Structures are given as structure tokens and as C-alpha cells.
mmCIF file of C-alpha atoms in Angstrom:
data_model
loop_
_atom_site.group_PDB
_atom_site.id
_atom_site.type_symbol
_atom_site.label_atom_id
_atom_site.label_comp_id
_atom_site.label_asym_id
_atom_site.label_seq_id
_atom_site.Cartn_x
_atom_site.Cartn_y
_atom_site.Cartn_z
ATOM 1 C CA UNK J 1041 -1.989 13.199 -22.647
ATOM 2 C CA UNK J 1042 -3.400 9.719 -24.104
ATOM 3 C CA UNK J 1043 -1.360 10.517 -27.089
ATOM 4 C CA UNK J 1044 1.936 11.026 -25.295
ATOM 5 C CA UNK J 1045 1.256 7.548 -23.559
ATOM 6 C CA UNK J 1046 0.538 5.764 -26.964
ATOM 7 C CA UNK J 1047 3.705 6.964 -27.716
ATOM 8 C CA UNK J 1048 5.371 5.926 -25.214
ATOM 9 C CA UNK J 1049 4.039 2.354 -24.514
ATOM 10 C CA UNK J 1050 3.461 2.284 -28.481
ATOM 11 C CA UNK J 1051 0.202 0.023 -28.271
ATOM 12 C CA UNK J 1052 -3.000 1.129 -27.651
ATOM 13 C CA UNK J 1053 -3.410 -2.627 -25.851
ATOM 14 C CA UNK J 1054 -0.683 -2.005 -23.729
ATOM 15 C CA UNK J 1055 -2.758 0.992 -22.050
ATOM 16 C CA UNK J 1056 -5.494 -1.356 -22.434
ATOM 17 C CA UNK J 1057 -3.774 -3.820 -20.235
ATOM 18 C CA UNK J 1058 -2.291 -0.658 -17.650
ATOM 19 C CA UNK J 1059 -5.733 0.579 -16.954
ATOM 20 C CA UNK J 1060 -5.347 4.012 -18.472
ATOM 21 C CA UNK J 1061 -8.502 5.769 -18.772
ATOM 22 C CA UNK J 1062 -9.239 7.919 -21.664
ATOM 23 C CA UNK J 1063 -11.039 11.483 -22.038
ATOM 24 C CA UNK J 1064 -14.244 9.835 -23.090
ATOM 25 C CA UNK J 1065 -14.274 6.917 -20.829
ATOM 26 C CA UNK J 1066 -13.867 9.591 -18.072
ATOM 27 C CA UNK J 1067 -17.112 11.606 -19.293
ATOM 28 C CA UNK J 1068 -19.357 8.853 -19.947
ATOM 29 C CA UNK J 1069 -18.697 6.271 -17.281
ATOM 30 C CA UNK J 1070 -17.714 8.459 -14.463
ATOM 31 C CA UNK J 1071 -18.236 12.301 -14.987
ATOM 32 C CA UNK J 1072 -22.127 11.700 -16.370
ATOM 33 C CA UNK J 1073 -23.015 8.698 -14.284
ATOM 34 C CA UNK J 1074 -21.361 10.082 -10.886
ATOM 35 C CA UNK J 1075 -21.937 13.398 -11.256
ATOM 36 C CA UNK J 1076 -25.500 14.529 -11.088
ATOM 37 C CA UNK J 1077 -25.677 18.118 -13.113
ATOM 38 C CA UNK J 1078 -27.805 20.077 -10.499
ATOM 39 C CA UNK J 1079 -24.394 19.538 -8.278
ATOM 40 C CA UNK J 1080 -21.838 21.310 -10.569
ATOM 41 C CA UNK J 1081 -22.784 25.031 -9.124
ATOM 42 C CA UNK J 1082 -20.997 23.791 -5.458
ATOM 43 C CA UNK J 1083 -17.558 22.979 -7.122
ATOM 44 C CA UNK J 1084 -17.355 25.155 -10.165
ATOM 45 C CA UNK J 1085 -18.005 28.715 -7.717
ATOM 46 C CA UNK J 1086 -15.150 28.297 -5.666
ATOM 47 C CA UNK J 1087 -17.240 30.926 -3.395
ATOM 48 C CA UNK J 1088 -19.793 28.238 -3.078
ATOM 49 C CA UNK J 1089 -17.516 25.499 -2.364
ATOM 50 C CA UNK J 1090 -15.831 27.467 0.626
ATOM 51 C CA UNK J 1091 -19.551 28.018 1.940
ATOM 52 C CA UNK J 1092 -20.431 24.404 1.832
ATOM 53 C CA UNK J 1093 -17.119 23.267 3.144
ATOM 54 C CA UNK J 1094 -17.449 25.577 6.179
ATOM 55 C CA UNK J 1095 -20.862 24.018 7.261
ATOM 56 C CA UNK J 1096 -19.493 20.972 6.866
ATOM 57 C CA UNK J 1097 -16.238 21.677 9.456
ATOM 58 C CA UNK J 1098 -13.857 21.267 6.610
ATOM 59 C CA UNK J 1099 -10.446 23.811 6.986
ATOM 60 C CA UNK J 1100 -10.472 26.771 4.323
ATOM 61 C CA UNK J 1101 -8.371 29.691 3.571
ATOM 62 C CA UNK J 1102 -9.704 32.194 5.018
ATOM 63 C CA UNK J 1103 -11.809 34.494 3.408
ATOM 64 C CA UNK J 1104 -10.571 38.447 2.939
ATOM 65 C CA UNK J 1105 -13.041 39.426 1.159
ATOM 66 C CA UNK J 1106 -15.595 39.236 -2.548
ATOM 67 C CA UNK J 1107 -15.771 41.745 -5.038
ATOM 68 C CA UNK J 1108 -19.044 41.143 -6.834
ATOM 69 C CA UNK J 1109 -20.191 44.201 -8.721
ATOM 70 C CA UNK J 1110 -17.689 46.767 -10.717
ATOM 71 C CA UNK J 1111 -18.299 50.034 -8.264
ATOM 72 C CA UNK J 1112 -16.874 47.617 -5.501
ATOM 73 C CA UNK J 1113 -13.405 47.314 -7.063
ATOM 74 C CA UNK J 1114 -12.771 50.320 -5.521
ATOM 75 C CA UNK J 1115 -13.332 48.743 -2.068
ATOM 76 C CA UNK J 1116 -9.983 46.554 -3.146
ATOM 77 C CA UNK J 1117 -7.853 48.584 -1.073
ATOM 78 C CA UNK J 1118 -9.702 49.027 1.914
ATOM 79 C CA UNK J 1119 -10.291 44.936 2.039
ATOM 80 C CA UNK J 1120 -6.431 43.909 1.778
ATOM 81 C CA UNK J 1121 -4.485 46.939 3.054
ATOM 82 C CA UNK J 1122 -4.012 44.919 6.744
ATOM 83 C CA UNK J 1123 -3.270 41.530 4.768
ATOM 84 C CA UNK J 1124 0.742 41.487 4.311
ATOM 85 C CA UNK J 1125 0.049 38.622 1.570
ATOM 86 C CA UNK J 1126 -2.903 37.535 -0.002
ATOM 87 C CA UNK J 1127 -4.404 35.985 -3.362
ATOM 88 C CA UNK J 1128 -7.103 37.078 -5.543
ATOM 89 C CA UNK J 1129 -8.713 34.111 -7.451
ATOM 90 C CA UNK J 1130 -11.824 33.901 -9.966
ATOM 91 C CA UNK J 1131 -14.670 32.148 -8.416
ATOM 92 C CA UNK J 1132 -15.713 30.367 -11.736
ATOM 93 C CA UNK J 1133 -11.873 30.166 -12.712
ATOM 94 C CA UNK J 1134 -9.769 26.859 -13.920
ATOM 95 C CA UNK J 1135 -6.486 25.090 -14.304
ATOM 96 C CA UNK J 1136 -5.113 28.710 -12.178
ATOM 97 C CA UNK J 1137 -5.644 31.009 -14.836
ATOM 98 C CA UNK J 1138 -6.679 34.399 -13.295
ATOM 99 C CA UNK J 1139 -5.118 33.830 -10.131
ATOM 100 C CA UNK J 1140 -2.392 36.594 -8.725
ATOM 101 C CA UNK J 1141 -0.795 35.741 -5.418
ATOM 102 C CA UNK J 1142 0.349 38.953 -3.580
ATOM 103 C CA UNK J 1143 3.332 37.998 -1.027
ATOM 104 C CA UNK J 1144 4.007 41.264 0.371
ATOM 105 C CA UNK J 1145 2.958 45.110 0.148
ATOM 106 C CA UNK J 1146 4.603 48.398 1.499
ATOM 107 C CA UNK J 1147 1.048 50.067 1.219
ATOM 108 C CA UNK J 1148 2.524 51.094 -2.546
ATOM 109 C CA UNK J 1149 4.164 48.384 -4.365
ATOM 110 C CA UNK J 1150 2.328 44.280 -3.850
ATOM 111 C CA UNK J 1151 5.469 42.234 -4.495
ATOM 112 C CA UNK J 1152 4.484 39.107 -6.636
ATOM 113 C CA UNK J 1153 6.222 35.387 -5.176
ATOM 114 C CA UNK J 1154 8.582 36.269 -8.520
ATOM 115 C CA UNK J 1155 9.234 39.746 -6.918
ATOM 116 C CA UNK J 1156 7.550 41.184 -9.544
ATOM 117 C CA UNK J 1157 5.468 44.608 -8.124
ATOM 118 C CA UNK J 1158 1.910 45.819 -9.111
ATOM 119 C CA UNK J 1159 -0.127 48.968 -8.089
ATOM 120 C CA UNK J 1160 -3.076 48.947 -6.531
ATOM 121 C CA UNK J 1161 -4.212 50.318 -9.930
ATOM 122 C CA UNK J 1162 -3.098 46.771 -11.843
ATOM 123 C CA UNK J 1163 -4.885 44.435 -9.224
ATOM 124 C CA UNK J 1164 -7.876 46.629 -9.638
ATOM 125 C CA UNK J 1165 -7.831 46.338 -13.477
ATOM 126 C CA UNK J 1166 -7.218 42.564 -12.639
ATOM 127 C CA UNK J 1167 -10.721 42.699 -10.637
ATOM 128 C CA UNK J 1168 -12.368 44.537 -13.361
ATOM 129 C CA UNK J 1169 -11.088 41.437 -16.030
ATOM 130 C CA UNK J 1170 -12.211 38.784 -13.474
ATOM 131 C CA UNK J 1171 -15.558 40.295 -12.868
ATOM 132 C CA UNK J 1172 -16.395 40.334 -16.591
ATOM 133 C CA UNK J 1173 -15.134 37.264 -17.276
ATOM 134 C CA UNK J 1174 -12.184 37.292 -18.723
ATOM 135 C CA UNK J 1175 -11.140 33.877 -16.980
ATOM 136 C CA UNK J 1176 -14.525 32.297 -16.091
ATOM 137 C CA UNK J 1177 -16.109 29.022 -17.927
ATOM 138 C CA UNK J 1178 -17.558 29.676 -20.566
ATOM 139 C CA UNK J 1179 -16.708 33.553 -20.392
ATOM 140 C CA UNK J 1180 -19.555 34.736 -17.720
ATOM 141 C CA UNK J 1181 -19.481 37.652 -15.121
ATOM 142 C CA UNK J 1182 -16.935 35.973 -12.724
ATOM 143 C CA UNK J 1183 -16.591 37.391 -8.587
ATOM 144 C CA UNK J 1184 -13.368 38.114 -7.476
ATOM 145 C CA UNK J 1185 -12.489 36.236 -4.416
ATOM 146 C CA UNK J 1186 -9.715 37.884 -1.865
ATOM 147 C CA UNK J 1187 -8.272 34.931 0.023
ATOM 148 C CA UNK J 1188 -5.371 34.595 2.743
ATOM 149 C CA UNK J 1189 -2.250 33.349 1.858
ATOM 150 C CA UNK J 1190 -1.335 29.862 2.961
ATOM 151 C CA UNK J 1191 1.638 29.505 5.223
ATOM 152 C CA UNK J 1192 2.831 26.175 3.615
ATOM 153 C CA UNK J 1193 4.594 23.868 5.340
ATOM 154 C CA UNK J 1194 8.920 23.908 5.664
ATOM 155 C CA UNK J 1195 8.630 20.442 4.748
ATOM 156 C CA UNK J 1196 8.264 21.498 1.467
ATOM 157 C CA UNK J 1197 11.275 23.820 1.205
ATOM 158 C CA UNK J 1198 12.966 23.542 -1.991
ATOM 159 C CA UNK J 1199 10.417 21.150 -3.561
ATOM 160 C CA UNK J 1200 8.164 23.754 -4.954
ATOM 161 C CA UNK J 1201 9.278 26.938 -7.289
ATOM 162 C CA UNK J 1202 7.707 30.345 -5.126
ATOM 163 C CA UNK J 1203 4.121 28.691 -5.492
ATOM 164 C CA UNK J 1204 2.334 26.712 -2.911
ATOM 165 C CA UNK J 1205 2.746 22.915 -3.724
ATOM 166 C CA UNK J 1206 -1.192 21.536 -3.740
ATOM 167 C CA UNK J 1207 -1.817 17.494 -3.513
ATOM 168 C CA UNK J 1208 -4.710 16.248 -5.773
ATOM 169 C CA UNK J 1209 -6.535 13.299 -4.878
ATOM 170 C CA UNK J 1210 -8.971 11.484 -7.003
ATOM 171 C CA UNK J 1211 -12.308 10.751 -4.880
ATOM 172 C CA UNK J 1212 -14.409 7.910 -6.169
ATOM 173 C CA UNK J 1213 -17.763 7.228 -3.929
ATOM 174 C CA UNK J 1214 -15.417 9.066 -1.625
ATOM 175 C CA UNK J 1215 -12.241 6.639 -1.616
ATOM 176 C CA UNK J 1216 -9.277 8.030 -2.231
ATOM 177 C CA UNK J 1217 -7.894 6.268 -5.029
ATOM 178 C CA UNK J 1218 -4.921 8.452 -6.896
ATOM 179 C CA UNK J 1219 -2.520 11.080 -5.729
ATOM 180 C CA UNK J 1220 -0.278 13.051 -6.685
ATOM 181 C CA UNK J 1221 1.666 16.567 -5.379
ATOM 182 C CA UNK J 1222 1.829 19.245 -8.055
ATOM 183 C CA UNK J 1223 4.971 21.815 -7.239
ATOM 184 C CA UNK J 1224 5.108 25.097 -9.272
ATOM 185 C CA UNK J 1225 8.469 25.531 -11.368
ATOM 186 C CA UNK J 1226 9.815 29.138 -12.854
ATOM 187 C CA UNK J 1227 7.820 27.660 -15.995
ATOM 188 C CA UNK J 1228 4.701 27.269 -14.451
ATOM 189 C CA UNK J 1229 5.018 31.037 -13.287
ATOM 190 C CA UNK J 1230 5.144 29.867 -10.071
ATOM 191 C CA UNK J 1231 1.393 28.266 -10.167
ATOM 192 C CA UNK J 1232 0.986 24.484 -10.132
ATOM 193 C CA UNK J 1233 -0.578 23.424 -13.472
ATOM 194 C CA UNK J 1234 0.775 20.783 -15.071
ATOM 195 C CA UNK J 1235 0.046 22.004 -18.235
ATOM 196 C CA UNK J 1236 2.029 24.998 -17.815
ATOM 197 C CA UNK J 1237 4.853 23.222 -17.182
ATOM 198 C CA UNK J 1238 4.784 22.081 -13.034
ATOM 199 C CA UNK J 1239 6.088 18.990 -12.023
ATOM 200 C CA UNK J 1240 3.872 16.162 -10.907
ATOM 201 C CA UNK J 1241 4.508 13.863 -7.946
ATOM 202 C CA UNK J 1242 2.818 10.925 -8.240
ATOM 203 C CA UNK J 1243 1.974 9.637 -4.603
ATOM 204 C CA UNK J 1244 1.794 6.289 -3.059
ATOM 205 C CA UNK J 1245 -1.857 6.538 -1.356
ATOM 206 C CA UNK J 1246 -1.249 4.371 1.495
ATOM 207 C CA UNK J 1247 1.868 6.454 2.731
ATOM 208 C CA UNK J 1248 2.016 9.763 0.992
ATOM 209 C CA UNK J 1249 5.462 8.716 -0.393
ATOM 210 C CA UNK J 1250 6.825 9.992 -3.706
ATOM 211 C CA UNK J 1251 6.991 7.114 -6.443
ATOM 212 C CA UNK J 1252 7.636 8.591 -9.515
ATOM 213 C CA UNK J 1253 7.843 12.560 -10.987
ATOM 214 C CA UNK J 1254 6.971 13.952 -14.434
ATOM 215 C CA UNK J 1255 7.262 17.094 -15.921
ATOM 216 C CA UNK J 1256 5.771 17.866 -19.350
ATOM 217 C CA UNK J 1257 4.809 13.942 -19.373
ATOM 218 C CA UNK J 1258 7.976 12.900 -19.096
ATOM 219 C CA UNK J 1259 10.251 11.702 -15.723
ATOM 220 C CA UNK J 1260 12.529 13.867 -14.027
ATOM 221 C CA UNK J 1261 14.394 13.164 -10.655
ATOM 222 C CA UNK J 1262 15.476 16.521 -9.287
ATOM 223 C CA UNK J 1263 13.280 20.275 -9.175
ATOM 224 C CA UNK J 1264 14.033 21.830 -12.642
ATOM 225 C CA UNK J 1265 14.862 25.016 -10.305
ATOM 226 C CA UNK J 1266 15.665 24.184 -7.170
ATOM 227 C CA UNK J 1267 17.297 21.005 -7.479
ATOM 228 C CA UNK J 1268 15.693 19.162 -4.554
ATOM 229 C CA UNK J 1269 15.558 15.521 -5.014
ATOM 230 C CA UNK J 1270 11.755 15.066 -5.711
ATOM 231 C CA UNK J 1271 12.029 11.494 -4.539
ATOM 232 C CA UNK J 1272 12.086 12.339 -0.826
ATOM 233 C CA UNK J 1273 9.217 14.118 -0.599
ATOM 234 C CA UNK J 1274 6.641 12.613 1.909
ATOM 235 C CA UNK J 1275 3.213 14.493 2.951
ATOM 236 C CA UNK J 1276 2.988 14.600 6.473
ATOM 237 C CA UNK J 1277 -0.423 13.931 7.859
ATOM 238 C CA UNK J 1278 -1.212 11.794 5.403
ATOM 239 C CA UNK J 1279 -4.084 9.678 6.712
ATOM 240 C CA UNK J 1280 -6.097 13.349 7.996
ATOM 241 C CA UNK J 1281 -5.249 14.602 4.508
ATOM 242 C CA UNK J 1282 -7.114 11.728 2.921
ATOM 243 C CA UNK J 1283 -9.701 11.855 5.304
ATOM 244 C CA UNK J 1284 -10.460 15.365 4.380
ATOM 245 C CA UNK J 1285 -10.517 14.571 0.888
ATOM 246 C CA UNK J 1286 -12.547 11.180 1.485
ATOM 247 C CA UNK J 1287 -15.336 13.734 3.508
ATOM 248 C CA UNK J 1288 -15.947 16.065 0.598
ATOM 249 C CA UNK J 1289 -18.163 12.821 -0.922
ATOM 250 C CA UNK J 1290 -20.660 13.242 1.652
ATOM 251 C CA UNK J 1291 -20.088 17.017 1.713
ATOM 252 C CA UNK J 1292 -20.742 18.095 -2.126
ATOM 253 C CA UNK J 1293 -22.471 14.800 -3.082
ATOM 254 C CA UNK J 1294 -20.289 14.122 -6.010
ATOM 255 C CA UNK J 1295 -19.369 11.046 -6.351
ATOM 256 C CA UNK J 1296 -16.491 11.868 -9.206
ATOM 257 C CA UNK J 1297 -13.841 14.186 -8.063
ATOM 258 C CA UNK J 1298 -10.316 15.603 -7.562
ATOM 259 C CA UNK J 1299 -9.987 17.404 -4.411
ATOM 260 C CA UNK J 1300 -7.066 19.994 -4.414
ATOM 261 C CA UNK J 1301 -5.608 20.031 -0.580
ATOM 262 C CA UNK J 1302 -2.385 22.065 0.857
ATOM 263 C CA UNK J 1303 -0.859 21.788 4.113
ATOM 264 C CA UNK J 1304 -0.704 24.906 6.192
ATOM 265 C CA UNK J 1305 1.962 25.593 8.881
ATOM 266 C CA UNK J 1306 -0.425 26.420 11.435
ATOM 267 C CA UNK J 1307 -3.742 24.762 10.302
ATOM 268 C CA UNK J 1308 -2.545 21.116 8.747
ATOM 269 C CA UNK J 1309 -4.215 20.065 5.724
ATOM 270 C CA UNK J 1310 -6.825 22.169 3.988
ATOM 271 C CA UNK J 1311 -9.366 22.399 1.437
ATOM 272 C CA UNK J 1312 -8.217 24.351 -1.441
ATOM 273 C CA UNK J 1313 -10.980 23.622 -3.954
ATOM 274 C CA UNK J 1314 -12.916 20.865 -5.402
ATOM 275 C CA UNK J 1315 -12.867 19.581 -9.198
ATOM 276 C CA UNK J 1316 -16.006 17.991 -11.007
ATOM 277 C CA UNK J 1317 -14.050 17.108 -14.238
ATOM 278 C CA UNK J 1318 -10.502 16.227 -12.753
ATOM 279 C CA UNK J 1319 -8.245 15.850 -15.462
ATOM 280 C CA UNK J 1320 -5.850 12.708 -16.383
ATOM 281 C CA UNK J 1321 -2.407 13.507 -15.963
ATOM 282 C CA UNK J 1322 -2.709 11.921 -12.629
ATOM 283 C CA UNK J 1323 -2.351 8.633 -14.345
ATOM 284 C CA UNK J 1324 1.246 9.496 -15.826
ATOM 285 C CA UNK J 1325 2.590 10.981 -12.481
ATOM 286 C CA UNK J 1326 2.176 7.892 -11.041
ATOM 287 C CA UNK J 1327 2.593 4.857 -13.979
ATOM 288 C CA UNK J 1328 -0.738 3.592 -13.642
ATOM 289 C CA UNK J 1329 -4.453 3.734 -14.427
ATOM 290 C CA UNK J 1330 -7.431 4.737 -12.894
ATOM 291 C CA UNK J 1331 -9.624 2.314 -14.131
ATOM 292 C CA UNK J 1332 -8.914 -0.821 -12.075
ATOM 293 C CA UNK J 1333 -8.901 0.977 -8.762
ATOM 294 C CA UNK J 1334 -12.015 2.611 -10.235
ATOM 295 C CA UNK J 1335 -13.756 -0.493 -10.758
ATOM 296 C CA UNK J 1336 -12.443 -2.254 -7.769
ATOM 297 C CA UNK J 1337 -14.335 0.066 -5.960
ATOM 298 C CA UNK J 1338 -17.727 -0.357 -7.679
ATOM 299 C CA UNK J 1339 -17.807 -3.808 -6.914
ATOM 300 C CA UNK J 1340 -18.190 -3.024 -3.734
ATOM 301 C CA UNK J 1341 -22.318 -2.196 -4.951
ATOM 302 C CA UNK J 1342 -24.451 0.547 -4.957
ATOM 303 C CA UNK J 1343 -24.664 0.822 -1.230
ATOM 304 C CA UNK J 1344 -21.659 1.708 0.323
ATOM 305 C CA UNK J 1345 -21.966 2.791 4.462
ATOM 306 C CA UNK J 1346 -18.482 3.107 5.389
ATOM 307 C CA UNK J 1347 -17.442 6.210 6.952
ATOM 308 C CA UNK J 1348 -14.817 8.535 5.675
ATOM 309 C CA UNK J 1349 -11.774 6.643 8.339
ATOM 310 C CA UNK J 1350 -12.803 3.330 6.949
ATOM 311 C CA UNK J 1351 -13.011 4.457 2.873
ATOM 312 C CA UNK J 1352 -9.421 5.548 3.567
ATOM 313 C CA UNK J 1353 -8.174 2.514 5.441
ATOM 314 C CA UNK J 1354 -9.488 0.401 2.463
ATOM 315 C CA UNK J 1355 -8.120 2.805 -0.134
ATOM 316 C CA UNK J 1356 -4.584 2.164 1.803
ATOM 317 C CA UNK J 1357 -4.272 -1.294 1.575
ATOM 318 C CA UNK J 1358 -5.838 -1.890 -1.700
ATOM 319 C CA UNK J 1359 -4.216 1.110 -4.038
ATOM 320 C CA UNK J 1360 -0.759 0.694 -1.947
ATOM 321 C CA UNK J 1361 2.275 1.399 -4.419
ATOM 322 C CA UNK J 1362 3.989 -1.605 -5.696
ATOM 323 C CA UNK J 1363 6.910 0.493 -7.100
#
């Protein structure tokens, strides 16, 4: 990503100057010193990370079921057969890879969001691949997680290709610093990675308004497959969403990391998972760079007693969008 911005802004002082924060930078001054080790286990098992986020009182999907041992996948059926939709994630998974999202079943056929239909026989080879780790870090015996669908909010109609749009936020000694709404295109498969090709919304952090879009690094107005104009898209609920994400400081003891929320019809603004090494394409969705909001906030000292309301109130007047 660095490299795409060097090309862009052509001087290496001119992201100097912006604030952009580089790979390294990121690991040494933030990851390492922010991030104690021991901690990694509660946000790289997403298992473990719904378990701590329930004793905490933070909103989850809801848990179908875990498949931890290979004579359980048989047990696959039996766990989603009175689910209409569901998902079946990797609990030591990244960046969506090993993730199948099941919309509907008639008991024979589970329809993929792309209307693309599996057997129970493929998601129970896709079980078996999880479970030996086929998608884990580092390539260890993965669990399979069985997990509710979301029922995203209409507000998002047409801004988001079959996939659930997700909104990261960058957590730093739990303020909210950077945002920005990731929505799934037909090139991202309907998942939203970046990488793969979603589009990224970056987000004004005092009002959840869209300021800018990027896909592939590089600024688009409209959906690439719906059309929508990205520019009017607006989370609702803002403030509780980055209270949530403010609280999961306190509740993983992390003091580096990009929370990954959705908004749910019924339930408002959830937890989807947590992120030890967030990556940096935040910094292109929305023109700017981490690093003076970063070290804005650790001038504040070593000692910081504000709750999770008053983190987010000063996150909202300091980081406000200027665009």
C-alpha cells in the first residue's frame, strides 16, 4: 500500500508531512509496545473473542454451533438444519479467507449470497479443510465456528455487493481514531477485503459520514456493481457504534486495534471480531495518516481514566473530517 502512495504523492516527504504510517512503524511503535503477546490468543480465536465479549455485555452473532474434532463434522447437519442462513468461519482465520456464508437452504441445496448451491457434503469437506488448517495462521488445526447470519441494516441497500458491509475502527488506548466502511463488490466474491478487491469508505469519526471511497487504492464515486452513490452513505448509530468499539480496550486489554463492527436490523451495532495487527489501507480510504491522531493521543500520558463515552467525545472533536 505504502508503495501505491509514494506513487501517488511521489515523495516519500510528502507522506512524511501527511502522517502516513508505514508497515514497520506500525510493528515497532504500536503493535510491540501496545500489544502485550500473552493477549494475542483473545483476538486471533475468534471463539475466544466472542467468549470474552459476552462477559463483557458486548452484542455478538449468535453462536450456532463449534465443530472442534473431525468425527463431529458429521454433527454439521444436525447443528444448522433449523438455521435458514448461516456462516461458517475459521476461528484462527484472516482477511475472510475460509469463510462461506449460507443465505438459504431447502434441506438439500445451501444457496450461497451469489446463488451459488452446495451440499451438505461440500460444507462438510469445507469443515474438514478448516479443522486442519487449511486457512488458520500459520497453518494449525483451526475450529469451525457456525454463526447466525446478520440481518444488516436497509440503510445499506445498494451500497454493499450480496456481503454484509462491516465498519473498521482503529482503537488506540481505546479512542477511536480512524474509520472506514468496507462493502463487498462481485470482485471481492461478495466478502469485504480490500485486498480482494472491496471498496473502502473512509469515514468521518465524529459523524459517521462518507468522505472519500477507494477501490484497489484508487477513488471511485459510485458501487462498481450496484451503482449507489457511495458518498451518501452515513452509519446510523454512530456514537453507540464507537462506543462499542472504544469498550473493547478495557475488554481485551489491547491497547492497538481494529475492531470490525456491523449493524444488525434488530440488534444495532455489533461486534464482529477484533484485529491485533490491523492493517493500513485505512489510511488511503480516508486521505490521511494515522500517526498524528496516534500521537495526539499519547500525549495525553500514560494514565488515561476516561471512560469509553468520554474517549469517544474527544475522538469526535479532535479527528473530525476537514474534507
Amino acid at each position: 500500500m505504502i508503495k501505491q502512495l509514494l506513487s501517488k504523492y511521489t515523495s516519500p516527504f510528502t507522506l512524511h508531512r501527511l502522517g502516513i504510517m508505514g508497515m514497520n512503524q506500525r510493528n515497532i511503535s504500536y503493535i510491540s509496545r501496545y500489544n502485550p503477546r500473552r493477549l494475542y490468543p483473545l483476538v486471533d480465536d475468534k471463539l475466544k473473542t466472542k467468549q470474552i465479549a459476552l462477559a463483557a455485555g458486548v452484542t455478538v452473532p449468535d453462536l450456532v454451533g463449534e465443530i472442534q474434532y473431525q468425527h463431529q463434522v458429521t454433527h454439521l447437519w444436525d447443528m444448522v438444519k433449523d438455521w435458514p442462513g448461516f456462516c461458517i468461519k475459521p476461528a484462527k482465520g484472516s482477511g475472510g479467507k475460509g469463510i462461506t456464508v449460507i443465505v438459504d437452504h431447502d434441506r438439500t441445496r445451501f444457496t450461497k449470497p451469489s446463488g451459488k448451491t452446495e451440499t451438505i457434503e461440500d460444507l462438510e469437506r469445507h469443515v474438514s479443510n478448516i479443522l486442519a488448517g487449511l486457512y488458520s495462521l500459520g497453518g494449525k488445526p483451526d475450529v469451525a465456528l457456525i454463526e447466525a447470519l446478520i440481518n444488516f441494516d436497509d440503510v445499506f441497500d445498494g451500497f454493499s455487493y450480496e456481503g454484509v458491509p462491516d465498519t473498521r475502527v482503529i482503537v488506540f488506548r481505546g479512542f477511536p481514531i480512524m474509520a472506514m466502511m468496507r462493502l463487498s463488490t462481485q470482485a471481492s466474491d461478495g466478502k469485504a477485503n480490500l485486498h480482494q478487491g472491496a471498496v473502502g469508505v473512509g469515514l468521518d469519526i465524529n459523524t459517521g459520514r462518507a468522505i472519500r471511497a477507494v477501490q484497489f487504492n484508487e477513488p471511485v464515486r459510485y458501487h462498481p456493481d450496484t451503482g449507489r452513490d457511495l458518498f451518501e452513505l452515513k452509519v446510523p448509530y454512530w456514537e453507540q457504534l464507537l462506543s462499542l468499539s472504544s469498550s473493547c480496550y478495557e475488554m481485551s486489554g489491547l491497547g492497538y486495534i481494529g475492531t470490525d463492527m456491523v449493524l444488525d436490523k434488530q440488534k444495532g451495532p455489533m461486534l464482529l471480531e477484533l484485529n491485533a495487527r490491523p492493517g493500513l489501507a485505512i489510511q488511503t480510504a480516508n486521505a490521511a495518516g494515522l500517526l498524528p491522531r496516534l500521537r495526539k493521543i499519547e500525549k495525553l500520558g500514560k494514565k488515561i481514566t476516561l471512560t469509553p463515552e468520554e474517549r469517544v467525545a474527544f475522538s469526535r472533536k479532535e479527528f473530525a473530517s476537514e474534507l
